[in-house]
CSV table of C-alpha atoms in Angstrom, one decimal:
chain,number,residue,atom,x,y,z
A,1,UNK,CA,280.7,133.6,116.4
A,2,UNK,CA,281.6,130.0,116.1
A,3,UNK,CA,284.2,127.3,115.0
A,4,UNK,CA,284.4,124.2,113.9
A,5,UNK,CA,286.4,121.2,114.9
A,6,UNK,CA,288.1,119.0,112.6
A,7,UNK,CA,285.5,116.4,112.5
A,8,UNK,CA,283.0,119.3,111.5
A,9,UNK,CA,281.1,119.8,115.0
A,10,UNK,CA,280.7,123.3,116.6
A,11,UNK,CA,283.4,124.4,119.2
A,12,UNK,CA,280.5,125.4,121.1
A,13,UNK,CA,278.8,121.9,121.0
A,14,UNK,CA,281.9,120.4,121.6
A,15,UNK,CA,283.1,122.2,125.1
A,16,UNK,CA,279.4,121.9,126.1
A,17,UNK,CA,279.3,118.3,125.9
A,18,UNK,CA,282.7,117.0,127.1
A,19,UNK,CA,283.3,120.4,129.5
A,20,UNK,CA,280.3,121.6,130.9
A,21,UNK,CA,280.8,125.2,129.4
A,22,UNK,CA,277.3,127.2,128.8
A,23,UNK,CA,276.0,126.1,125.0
A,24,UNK,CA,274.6,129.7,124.3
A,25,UNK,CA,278.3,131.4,125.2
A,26,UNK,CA,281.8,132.5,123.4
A,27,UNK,CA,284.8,131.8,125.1
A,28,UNK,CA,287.3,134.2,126.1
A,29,UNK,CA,290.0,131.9,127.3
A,30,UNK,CA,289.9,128.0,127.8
A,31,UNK,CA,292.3,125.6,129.7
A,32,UNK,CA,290.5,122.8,131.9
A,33,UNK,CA,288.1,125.5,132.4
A,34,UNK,CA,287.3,128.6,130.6
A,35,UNK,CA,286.4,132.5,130.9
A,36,UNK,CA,283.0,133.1,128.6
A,37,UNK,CA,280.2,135.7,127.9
A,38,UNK,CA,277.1,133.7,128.8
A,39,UNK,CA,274.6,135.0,126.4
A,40,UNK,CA,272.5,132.0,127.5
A,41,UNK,CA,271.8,133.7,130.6
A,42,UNK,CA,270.5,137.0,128.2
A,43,UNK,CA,269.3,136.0,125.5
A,44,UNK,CA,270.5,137.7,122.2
A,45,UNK,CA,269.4,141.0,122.9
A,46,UNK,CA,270.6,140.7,126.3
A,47,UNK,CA,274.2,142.0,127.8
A,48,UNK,CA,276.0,138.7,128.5
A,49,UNK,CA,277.6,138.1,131.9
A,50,UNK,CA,281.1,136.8,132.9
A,51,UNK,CA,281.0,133.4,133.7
A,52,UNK,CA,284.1,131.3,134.7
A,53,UNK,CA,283.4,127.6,133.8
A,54,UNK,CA,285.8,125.3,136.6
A,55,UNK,CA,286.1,121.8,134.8
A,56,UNK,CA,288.9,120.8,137.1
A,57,UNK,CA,287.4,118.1,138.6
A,58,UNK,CA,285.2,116.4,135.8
A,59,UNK,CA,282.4,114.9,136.1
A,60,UNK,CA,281.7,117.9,138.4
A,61,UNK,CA,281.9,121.6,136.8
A,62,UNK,CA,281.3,124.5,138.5
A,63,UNK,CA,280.1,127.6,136.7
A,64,UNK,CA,280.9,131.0,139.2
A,65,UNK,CA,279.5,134.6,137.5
A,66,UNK,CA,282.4,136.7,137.5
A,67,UNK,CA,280.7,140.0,136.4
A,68,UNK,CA,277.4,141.0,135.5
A,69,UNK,CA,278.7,142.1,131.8
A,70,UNK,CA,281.9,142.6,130.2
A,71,UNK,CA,282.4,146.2,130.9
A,72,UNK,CA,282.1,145.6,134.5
A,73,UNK,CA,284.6,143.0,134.4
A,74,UNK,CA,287.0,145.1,132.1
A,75,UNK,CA,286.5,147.3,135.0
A,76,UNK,CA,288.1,144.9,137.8
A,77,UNK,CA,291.0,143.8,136.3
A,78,UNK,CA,293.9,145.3,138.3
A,79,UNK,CA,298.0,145.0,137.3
A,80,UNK,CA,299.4,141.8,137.7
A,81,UNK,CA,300.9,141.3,141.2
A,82,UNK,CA,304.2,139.6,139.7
C-alpha cells in the first residue's frame, strides 16, 4: 500500500525523509507524528508492530512501540474518557 504525492514521490519516502517515520511502515493516523504498522521491524512475512512516531520536536523524533502487533493493540483501546 502506497501513495503518491503531487510531485510523484512515495508518501512513504516522503514522511521518512522530512518526519522520521519508519520507511518499511503504513500509516494509520498522521499529525506532527503518526500511528503506523512497522513492517520494517518484521519483514514481510512478519506481523508488524504498533509504532507511534513523536515528530514534535524536529530534528529529534522519537519512535515508542505501542503494541507488539495490531490485534494486541485493537485489544487496548478502551472508551474514550470524555
Amino acid at each position: 500500500i502506497d501513495a503518491l504525492q503531487d510531485d510523484g514521490r512515495r508518501l512513504n519516502d516522503v514522511l521518512s525523509a522530512n518526519w522520521g517515520f519508519p520507511r518499511d511502515s503504513v500509516v494509520l493516523f498522521r499529525h506532527h507524528g503518526g500511528l503506523c504498522l512497522d513492517y520494517g521491524r518484521c519483514g514481510p512475512d512478519g506481523e508488524p508492530c504498533v509504532v507511534w512516531v513523536n515528530a514534535e520536536c524536529l530534528p529529534t523524533v522519537r519512535i515508542e512501540t505501542v503494541a507488539p502487533d495490531f490485534a494486541t493493540f485493537l485489544d487496548g483501546l478502551t472508551e474514550p474518557i470524555w
